[in-house]
Short mmCIF file of C-alpha atoms and ligand atoms in Angstrom, two decimals:
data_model
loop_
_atom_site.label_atom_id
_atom_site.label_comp_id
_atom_site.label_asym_id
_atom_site.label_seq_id
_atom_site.Cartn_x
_atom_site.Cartn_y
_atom_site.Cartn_z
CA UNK A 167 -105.67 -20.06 2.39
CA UNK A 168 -106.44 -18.27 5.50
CA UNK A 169 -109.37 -18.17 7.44
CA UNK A 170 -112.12 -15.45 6.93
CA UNK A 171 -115.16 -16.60 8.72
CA UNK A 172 -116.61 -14.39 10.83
CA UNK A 173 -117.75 -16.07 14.21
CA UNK A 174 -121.31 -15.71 14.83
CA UNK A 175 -120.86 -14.48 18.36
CA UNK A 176 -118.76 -12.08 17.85
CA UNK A 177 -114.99 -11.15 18.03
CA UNK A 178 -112.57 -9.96 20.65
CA UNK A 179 -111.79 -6.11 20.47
CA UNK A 180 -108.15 -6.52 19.99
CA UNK A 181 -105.45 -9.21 20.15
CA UNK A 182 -104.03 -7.70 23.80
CA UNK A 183 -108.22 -8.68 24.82
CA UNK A 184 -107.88 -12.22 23.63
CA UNK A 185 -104.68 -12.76 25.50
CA UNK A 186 -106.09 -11.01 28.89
CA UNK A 187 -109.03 -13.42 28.38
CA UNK A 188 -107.11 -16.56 27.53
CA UNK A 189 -104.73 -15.53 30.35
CA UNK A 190 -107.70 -15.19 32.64
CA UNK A 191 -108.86 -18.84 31.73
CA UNK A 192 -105.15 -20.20 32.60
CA UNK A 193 -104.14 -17.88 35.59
CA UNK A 194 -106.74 -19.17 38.45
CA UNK A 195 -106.78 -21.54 41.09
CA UNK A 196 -104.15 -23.64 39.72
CA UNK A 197 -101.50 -21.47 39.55
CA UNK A 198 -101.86 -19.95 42.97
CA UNK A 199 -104.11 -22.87 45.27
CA UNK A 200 -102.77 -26.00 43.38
CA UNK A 201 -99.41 -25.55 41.94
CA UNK A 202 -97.98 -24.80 45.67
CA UNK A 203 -99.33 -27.53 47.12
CA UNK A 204 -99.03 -30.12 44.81
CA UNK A 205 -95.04 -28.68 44.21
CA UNK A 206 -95.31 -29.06 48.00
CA UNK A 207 -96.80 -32.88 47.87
CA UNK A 208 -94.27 -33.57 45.26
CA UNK A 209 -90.50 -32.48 46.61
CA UNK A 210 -90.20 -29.35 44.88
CA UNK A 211 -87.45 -28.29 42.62
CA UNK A 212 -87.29 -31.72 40.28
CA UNK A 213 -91.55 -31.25 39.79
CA UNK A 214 -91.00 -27.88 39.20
CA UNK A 215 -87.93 -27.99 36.25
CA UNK A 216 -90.27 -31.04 35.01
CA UNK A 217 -93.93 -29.02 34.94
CA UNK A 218 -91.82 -26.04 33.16
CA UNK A 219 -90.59 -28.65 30.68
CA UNK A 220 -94.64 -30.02 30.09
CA UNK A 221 -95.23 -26.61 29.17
CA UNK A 222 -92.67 -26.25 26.78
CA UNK A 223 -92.80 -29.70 25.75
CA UNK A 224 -96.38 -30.17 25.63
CA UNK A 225 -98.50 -27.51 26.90
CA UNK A 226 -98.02 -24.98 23.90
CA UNK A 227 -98.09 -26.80 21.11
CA UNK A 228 -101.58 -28.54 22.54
CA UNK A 229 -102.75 -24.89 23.08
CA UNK A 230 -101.64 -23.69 19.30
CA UNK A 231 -104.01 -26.45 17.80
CA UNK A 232 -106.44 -25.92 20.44
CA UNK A 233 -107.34 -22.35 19.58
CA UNK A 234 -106.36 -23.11 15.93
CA UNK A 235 -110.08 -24.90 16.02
CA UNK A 236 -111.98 -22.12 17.80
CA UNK A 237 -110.68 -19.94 15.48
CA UNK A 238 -111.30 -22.09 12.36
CA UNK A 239 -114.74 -23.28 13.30
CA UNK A 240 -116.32 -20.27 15.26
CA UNK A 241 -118.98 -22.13 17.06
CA UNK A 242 -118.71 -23.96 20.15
CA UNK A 243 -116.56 -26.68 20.39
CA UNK A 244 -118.83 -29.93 19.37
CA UNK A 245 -119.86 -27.65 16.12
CA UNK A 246 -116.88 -26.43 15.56
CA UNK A 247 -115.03 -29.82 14.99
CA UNK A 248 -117.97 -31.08 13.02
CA UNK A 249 -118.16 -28.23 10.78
CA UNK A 250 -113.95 -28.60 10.22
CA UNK A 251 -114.81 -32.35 9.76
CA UNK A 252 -117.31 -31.93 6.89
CA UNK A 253 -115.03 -29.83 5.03
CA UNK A 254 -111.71 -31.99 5.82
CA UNK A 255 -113.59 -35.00 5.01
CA UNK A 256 -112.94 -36.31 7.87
CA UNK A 257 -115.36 -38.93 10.43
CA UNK A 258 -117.57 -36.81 12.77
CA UNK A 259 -117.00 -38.90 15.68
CA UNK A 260 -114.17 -36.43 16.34
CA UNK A 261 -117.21 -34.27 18.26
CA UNK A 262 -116.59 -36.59 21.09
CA UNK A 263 -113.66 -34.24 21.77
CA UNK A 264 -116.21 -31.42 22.56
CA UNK A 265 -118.19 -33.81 24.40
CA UNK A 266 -115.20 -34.33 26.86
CA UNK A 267 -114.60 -30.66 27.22
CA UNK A 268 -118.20 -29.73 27.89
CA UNK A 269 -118.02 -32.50 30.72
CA UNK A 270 -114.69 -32.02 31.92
CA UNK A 271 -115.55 -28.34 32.60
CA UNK A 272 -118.52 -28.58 34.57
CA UNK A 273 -116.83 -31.28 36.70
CA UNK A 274 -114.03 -29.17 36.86
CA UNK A 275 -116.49 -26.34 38.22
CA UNK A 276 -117.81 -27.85 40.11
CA UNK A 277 -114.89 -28.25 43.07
CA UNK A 278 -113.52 -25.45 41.49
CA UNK A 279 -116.02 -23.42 42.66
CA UNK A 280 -116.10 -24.98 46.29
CA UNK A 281 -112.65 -23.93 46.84
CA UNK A 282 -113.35 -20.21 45.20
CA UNK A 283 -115.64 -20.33 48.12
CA UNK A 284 -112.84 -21.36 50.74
CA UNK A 285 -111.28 -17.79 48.97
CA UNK A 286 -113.80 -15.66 49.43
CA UNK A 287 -114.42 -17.12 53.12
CA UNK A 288 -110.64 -16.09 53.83
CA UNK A 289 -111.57 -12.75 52.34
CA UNK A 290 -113.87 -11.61 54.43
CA UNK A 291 -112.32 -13.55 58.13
CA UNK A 292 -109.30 -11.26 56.85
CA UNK A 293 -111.37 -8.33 56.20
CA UNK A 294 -112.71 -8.34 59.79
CA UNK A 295 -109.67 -8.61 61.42
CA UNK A 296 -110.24 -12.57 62.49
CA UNK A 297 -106.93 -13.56 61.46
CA UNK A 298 -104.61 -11.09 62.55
CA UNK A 299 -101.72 -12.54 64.61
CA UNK A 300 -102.30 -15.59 64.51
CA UNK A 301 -99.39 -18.31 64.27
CA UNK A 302 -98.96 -21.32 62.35
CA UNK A 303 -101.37 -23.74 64.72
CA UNK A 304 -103.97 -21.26 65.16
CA UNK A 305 -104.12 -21.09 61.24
CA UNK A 306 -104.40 -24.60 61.10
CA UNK A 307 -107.26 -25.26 64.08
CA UNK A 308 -108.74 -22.49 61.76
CA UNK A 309 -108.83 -23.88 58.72
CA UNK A 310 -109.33 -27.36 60.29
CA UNK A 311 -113.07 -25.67 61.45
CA UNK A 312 -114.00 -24.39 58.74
CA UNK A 313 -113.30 -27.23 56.21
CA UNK A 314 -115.58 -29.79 58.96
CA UNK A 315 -118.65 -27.47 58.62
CA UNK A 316 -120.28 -28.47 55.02
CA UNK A 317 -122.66 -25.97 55.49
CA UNK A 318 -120.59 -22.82 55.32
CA UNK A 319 -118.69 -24.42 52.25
CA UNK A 320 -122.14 -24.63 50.96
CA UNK A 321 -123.41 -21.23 51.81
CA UNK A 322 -119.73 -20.01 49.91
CA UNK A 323 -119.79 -22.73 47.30
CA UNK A 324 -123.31 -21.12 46.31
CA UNK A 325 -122.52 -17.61 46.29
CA UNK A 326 -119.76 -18.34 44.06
CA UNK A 327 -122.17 -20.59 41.92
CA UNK A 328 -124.74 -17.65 41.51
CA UNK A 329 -121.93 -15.06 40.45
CA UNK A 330 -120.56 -16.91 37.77
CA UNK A 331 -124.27 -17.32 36.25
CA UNK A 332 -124.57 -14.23 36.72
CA UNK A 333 -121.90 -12.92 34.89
CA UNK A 334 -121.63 -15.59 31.82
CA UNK A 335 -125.36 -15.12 31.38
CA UNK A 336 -124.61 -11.35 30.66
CA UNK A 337 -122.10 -12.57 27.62
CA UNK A 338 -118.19 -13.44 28.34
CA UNK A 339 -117.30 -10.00 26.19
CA UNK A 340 -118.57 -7.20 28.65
CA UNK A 341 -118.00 -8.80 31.82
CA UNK A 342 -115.04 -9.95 30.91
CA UNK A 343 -112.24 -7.89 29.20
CA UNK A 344 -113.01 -5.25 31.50
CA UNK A 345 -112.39 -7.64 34.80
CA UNK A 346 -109.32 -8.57 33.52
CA UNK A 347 -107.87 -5.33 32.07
CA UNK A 348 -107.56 -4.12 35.48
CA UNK A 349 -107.58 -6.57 37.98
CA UNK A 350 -105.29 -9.11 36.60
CA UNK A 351 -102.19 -6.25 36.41
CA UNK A 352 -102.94 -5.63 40.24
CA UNK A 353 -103.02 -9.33 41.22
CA UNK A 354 -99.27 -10.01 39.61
CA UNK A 355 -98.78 -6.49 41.81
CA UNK A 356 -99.94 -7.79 44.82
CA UNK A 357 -97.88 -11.33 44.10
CA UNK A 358 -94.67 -9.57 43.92
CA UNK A 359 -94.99 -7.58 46.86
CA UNK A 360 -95.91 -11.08 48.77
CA UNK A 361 -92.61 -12.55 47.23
CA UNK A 362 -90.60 -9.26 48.42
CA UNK A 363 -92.55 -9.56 52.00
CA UNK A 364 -91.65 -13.38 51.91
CA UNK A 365 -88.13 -12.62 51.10
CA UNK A 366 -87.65 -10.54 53.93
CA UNK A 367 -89.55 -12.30 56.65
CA UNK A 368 -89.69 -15.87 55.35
CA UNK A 369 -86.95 -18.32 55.17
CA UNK A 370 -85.73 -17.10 51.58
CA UNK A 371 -82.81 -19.02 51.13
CA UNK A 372 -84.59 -22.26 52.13
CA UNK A 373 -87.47 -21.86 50.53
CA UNK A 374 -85.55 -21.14 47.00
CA UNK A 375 -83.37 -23.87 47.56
CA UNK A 376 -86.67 -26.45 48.22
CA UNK A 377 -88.52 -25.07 45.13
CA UNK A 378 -85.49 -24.62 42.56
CA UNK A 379 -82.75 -27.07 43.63
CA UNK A 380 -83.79 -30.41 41.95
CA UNK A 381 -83.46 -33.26 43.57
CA UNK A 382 -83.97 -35.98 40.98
CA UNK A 383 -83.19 -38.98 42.99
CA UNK A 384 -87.29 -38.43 44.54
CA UNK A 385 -88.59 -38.24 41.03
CA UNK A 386 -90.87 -41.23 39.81
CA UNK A 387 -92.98 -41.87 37.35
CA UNK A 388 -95.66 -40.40 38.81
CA UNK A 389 -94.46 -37.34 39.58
CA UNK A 390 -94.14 -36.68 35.51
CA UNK A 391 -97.40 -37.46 35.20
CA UNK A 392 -98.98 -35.26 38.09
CA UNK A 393 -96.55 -32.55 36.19
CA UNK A 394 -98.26 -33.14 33.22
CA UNK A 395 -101.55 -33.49 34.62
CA UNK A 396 -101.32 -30.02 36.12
CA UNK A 397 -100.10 -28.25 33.17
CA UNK A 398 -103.01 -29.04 31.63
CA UNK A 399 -104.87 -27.68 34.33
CA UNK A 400 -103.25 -24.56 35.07
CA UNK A 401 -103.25 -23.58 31.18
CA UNK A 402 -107.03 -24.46 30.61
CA UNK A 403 -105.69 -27.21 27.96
CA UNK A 404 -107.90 -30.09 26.79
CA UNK A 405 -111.37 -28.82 27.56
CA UNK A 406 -112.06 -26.72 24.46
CA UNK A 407 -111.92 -23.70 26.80
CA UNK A 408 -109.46 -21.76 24.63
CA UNK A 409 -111.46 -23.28 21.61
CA UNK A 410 -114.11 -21.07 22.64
CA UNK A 411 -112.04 -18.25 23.13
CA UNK A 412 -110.24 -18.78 19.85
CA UNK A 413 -113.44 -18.66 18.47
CA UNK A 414 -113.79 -15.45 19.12
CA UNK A 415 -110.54 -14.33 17.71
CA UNK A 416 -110.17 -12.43 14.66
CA UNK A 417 -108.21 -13.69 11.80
CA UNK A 418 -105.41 -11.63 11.89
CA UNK A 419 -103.71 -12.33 15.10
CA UNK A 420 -100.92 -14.44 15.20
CA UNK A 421 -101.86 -17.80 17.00
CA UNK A 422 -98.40 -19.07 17.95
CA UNK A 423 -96.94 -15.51 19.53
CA UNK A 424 -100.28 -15.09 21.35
CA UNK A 425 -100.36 -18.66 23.18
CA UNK A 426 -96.55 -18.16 23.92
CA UNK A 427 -97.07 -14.75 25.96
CA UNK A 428 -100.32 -16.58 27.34
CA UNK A 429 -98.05 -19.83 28.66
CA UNK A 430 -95.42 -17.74 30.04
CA UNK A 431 -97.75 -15.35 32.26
CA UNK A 432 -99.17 -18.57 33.81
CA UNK A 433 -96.12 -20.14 33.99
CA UNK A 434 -94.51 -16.80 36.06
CA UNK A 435 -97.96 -16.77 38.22
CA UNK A 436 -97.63 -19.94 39.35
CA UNK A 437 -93.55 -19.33 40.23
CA UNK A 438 -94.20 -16.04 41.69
CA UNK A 439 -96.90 -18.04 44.01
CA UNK A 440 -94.57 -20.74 44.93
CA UNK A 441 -91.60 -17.80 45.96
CA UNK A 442 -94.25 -16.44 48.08
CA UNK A 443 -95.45 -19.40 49.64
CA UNK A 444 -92.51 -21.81 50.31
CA UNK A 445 -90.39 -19.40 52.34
CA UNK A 446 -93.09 -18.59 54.57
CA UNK A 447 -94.56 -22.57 54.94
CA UNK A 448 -91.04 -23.57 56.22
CA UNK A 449 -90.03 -20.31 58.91
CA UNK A 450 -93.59 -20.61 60.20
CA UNK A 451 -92.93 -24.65 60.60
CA UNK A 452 -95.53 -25.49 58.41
CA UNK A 453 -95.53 -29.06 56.69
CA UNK A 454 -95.02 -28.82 52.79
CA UNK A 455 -97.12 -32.03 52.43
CA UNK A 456 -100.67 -30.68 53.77
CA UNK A 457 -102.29 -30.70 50.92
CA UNK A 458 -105.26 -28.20 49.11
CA UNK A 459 -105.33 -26.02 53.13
CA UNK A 460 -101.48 -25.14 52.15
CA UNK A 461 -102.01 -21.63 51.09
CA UNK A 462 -105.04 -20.67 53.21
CA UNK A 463 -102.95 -21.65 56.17
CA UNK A 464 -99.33 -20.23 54.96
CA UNK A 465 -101.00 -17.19 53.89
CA UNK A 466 -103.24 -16.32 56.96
CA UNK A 467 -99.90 -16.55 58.88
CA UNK A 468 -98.12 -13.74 56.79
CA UNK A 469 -101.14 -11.63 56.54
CA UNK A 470 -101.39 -11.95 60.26
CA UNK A 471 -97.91 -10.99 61.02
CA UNK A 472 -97.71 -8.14 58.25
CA UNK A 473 -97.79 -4.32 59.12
CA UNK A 474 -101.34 -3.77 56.72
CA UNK A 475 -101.77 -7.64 56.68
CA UNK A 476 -105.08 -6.61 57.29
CA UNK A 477 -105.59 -4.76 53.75
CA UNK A 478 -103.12 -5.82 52.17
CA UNK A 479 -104.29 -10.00 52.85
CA UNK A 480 -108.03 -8.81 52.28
CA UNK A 481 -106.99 -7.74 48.73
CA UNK A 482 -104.87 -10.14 47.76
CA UNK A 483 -108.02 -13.07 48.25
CA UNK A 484 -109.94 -10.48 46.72
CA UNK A 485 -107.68 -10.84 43.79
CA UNK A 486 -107.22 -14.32 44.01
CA UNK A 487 -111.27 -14.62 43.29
CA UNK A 488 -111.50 -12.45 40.67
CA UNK A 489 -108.88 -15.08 38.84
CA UNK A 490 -110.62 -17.93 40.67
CA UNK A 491 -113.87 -16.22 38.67
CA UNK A 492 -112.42 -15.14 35.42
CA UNK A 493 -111.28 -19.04 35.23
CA UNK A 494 -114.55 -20.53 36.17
CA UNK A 495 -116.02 -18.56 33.22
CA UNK A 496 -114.14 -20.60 30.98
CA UNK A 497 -114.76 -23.82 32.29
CA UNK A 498 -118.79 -23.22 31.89
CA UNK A 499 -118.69 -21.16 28.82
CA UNK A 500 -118.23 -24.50 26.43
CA UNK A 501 -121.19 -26.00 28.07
CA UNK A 502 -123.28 -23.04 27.65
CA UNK A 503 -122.53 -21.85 24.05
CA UNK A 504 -123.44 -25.10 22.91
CA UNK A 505 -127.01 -25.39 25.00
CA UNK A 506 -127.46 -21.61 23.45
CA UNK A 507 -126.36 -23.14 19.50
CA UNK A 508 -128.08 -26.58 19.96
CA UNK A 509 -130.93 -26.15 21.89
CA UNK A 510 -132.01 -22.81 20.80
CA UNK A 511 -132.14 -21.69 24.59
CA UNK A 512 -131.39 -17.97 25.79
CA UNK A 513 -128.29 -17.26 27.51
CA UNK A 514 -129.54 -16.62 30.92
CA UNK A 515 -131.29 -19.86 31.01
CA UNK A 516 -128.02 -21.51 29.59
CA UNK A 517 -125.95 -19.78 32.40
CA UNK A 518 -128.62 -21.30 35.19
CA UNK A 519 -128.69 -24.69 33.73
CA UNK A 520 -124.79 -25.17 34.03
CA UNK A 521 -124.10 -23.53 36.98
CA UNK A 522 -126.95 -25.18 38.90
CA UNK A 523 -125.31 -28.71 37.45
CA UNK A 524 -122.20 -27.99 38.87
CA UNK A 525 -123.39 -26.61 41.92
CA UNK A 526 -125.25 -30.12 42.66
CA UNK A 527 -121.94 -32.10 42.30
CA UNK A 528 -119.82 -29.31 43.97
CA UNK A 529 -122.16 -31.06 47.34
CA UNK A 530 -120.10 -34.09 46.80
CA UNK A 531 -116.52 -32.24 46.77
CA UNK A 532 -117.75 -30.66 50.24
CA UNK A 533 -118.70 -33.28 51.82
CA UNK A 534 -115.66 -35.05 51.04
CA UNK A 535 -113.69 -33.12 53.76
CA UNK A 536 -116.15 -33.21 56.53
CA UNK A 537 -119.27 -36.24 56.74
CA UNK A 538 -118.65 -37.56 53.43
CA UNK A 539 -114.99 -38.13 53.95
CA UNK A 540 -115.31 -41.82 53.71
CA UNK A 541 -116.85 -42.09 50.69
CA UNK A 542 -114.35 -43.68 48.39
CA UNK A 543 -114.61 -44.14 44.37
CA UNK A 544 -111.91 -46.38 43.52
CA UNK A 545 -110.11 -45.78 46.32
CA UNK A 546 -110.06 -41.60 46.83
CA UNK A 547 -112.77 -39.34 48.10
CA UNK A 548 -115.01 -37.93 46.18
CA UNK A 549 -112.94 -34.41 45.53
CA UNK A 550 -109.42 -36.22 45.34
CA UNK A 551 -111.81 -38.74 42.59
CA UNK A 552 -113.33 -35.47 39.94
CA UNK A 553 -109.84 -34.07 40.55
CA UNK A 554 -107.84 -37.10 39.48
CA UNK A 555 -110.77 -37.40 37.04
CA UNK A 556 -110.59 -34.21 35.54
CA UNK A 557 -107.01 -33.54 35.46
CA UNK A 558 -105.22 -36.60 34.64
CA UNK A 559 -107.87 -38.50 32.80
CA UNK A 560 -110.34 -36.24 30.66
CA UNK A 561 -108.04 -32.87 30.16
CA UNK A 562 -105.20 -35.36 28.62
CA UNK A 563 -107.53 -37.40 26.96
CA UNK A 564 -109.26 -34.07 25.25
CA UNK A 565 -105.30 -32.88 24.44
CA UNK A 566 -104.39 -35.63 22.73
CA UNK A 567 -107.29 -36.19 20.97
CA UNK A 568 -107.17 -32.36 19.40
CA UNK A 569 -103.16 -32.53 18.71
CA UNK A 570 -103.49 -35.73 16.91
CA UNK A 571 -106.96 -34.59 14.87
CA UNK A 572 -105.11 -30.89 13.70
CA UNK A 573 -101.73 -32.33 13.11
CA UNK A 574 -102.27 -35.49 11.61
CA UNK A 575 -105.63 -35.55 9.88
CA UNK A 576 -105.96 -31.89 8.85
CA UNK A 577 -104.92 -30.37 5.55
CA UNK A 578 -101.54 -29.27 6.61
CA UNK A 579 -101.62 -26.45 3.74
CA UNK A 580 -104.30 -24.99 5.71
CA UNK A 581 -103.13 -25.26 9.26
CA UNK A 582 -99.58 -23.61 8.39
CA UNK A 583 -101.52 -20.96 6.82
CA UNK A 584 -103.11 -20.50 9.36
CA UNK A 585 -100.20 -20.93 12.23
CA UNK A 586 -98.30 -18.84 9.63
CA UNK A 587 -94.83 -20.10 11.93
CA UNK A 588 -92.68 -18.11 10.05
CA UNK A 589 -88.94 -20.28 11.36
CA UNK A 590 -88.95 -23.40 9.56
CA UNK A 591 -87.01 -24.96 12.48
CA UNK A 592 -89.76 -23.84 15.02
CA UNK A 593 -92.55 -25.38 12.09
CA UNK A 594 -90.93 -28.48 11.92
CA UNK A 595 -90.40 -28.70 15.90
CA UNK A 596 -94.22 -27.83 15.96
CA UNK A 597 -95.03 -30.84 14.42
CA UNK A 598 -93.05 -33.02 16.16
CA UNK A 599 -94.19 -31.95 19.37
CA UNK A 600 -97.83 -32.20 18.29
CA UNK A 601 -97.56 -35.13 16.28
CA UNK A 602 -94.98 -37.39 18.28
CA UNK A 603 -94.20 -35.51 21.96
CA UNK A 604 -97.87 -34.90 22.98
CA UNK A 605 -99.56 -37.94 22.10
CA UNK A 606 -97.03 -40.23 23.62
CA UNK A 607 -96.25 -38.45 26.50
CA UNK A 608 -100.24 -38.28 26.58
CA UNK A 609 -100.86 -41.92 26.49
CA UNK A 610 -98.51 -42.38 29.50
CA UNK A 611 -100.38 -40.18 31.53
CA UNK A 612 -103.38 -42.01 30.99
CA UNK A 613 -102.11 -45.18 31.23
CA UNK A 614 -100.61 -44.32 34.11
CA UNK A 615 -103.93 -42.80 35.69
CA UNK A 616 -105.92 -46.15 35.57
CA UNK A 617 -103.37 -47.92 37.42
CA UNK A 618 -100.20 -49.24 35.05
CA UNK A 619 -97.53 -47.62 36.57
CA UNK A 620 -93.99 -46.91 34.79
CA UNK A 621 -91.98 -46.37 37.34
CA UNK A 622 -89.05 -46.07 35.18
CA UNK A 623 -86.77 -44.08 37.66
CA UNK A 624 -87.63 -46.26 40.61
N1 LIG B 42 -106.52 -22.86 34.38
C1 LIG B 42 -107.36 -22.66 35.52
C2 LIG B 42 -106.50 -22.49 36.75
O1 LIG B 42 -105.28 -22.69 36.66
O2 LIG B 42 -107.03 -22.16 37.79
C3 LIG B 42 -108.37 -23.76 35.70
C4 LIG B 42 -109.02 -24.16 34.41
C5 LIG B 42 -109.77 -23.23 33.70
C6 LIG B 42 -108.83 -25.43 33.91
C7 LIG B 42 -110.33 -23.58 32.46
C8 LIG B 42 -109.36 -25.80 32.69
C9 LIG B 42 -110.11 -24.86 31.99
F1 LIG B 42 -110.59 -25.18 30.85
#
């Protein structure tokens, strides 16, 4: 039977709004800030043929039950799986896996946002010419600077606190769709002219070679994991995120086509980023292994050296904020549908709560690269800590928890009717993935995250 509920915060104008939204959630930080360096951190080509394969593998079928619930339940996540739970008969304990989501995103935010900040601080130094020209060690005395003086990541971290409050508090709908209608086209623009620039001036060859050629003889166990922990990341998985946007999904678009376009514009963000990055970051003689400064330094030096490097580098961060901001709305919006459903508060007081929450931990992430940088919880600093937190502990832990709940314990009439996955072969590889792949693969993440260690190609 399919679904005809109609959610009680209303519905996405089309099926091409839903997938500019959902694609706005995945296409952020991740793709363009973390996927470079941690490809970088990681040797390259073997990470990257093994993230691709998490996608595939992992990723999408996660996604298909993910926004299977939004769209079944139509509330925010907690009362969305406890609504599908009274009906299914089954224990409502399962909220818990709304409870992680609503956590994970505000922690998530929370350094998210601090590094938004670094963005729009590279913004503007590029705007007023402060970068032009400069080479590879003046980028990095640069960002060194910068990244010692907490209170300009604070002044940044805030603005970018206030705008997202201010935008989620005037309803994800409005602001939305119409940021990402036209700004998301011109930042895959702007990307592919940066490959084309990179190709030309960068080391091409070398820079293909270290992101495509796999070496598997450096792969571990680990690097699977950190693979697996940033697909989750990168497309918004585990958090209820894309519950919330499924939610507002009407019931006749096809769940399955729709996550598949959204995967693969993520997935060809974050390659396009590395192309542009890698060639640059070895002819400018900069180290692969530097960590979350990687593209602020890489980039300042192309910008710098550019004809227009000046405009053209101003826009591109200007870009690269607008997805930084489109994904931040996704990681508070869980949090603040359900303060607005439980607790009878208006939006705009929802949208200050949050976003005041995670600006108070964000003070933690900066002050773990400047005076707080010996802080350690178990071992890591606080930003390396909500990271490894976030990403390889809570996202995967929200994942499996939602794959095993819609492919297990739901009626399975009603989620194919709902899936409607036409190829029987694709149906029945659907729920082996979800049912088998996902949770296993899962479960070795997370074991592997608090310490046992598979090293199985060591
Ligand atoms: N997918 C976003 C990125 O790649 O930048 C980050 C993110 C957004 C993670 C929303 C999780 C989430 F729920």
């Amino acid at each position: 039977m399919a679904i005809n509920r109609t959610s009680s915060h209303g519905e996405w104008s089309s099926r091409t709004a839903f997938i500019l939204a959902a694609a706005g959630s995945a296409v952020g930080l991740g793709n363009i800030w973390k996927f470079p360096y941690i490809t970088g951190e990681n040797g390259g080509g073997a990470f990257v043929i093994i993230y691709i394969m998490c996608v595939i593998l992992i990723g999408i079928p996660i996604m298909l039950a993910e926004v299977y619930l939004g769209k079944r339940g139509r509330l925010n996540p907690i009362a969305s799986i406890r609504y599908i739970s009274e009906r299914e008969n089954r224990s409502k304990n399962w909220q818990i896996i709304g409870l992680i989501g609503i956590l994970a995103g505000i922690l998530i935010l929370s350094y998210y946002s601090v590094i938004a900040g670094w963005t729009m601080a590279y913004a503007s130094r590029t705007a007023f010419g402060v970068l032009n020209n400069i080479d590879a060690a003046g980028a990095a005395v640069i960002f060194e600077n910068f990244i010692a003086d907490p209170e300009r990541l604070l002044a940044w971290h805030t603005i970018f606190c206030i705008i997202t409050a201010l935008v989620v508090s005037r309803g994800v709908k409005s602001g939305l769709e119409n940021a990402v209608v036209r700004l998301m086209p011109a930042l895959l623009v702007l990307l592919v002219a940066l490959v084309f620039y990179s190709a030309i001036e960068g080391d091409f060859a070398n820079g293909i070679k270290f992101m495509l050629y796999p070496d598997f003889s450096q792969v571990t166990g680990k690097t699977i994991l950190i693979a697996m922990g940033q697909a989750f990341f990168s497309l918004s998985l585990g958090m209820g995120a894309l519950m919330v946007y499924g939610s507002y999904l009407s019931s006749d678009v096809s769940i399955p086509k729709t996550c598949v376009i959204v995967a693969s514009l993520d997935t060809l963000v974050a390659l396009l980023a590395g192309l542009a990055i890698f060639p640059i970051v070895i002819s400018s003689g900069l180290e692969m292994t530097q960590g979350p400064g990687l593209i602020f330094q890489t980039l300042t030096v192309a910008f710098g050296a550019m004809p227009g490097g000046q405009l053209f580098g101003t826009l591109f961060f200007i870009l690269l904020i607008v997805a930084a901001w489109t994904s931040s709305i996704s990681l508070i919006e869980p949090m603040i549908i359900w303060l607005i459903e439980k607790y009878n508060v208006t939006r705009i007081q929802a949208a200050i709560f949050s976003a005041a929450i995670a600006w108070f931990i964000g003070i933690g992430t900066i002050i773990s690269f400047n005076v707080g940088s010996d802080i350690k919880i178990f071992g890591l600093n606080i930003f390396d800590f909500l990271d490894y937190l976030t990403s390889n502990i809570l996202l995967p832990m929200g994942g499996i928890l939602i794959t095993i709940y819609v492919s297990w314990l739901l009626s399975k009439e009603k989620v194919d009717s709902e899936l409607k996955i036409k190829s029987r072969i694709l149906r029945v590889l659907w729920y082996f993935s979800a049912r088998v792949i996902a949770p296993i693969a899962v479960i070795f993440v997370m074991l592997n995250a608090i310490g046992i260690n598979f090293d199985i190609f060591s």
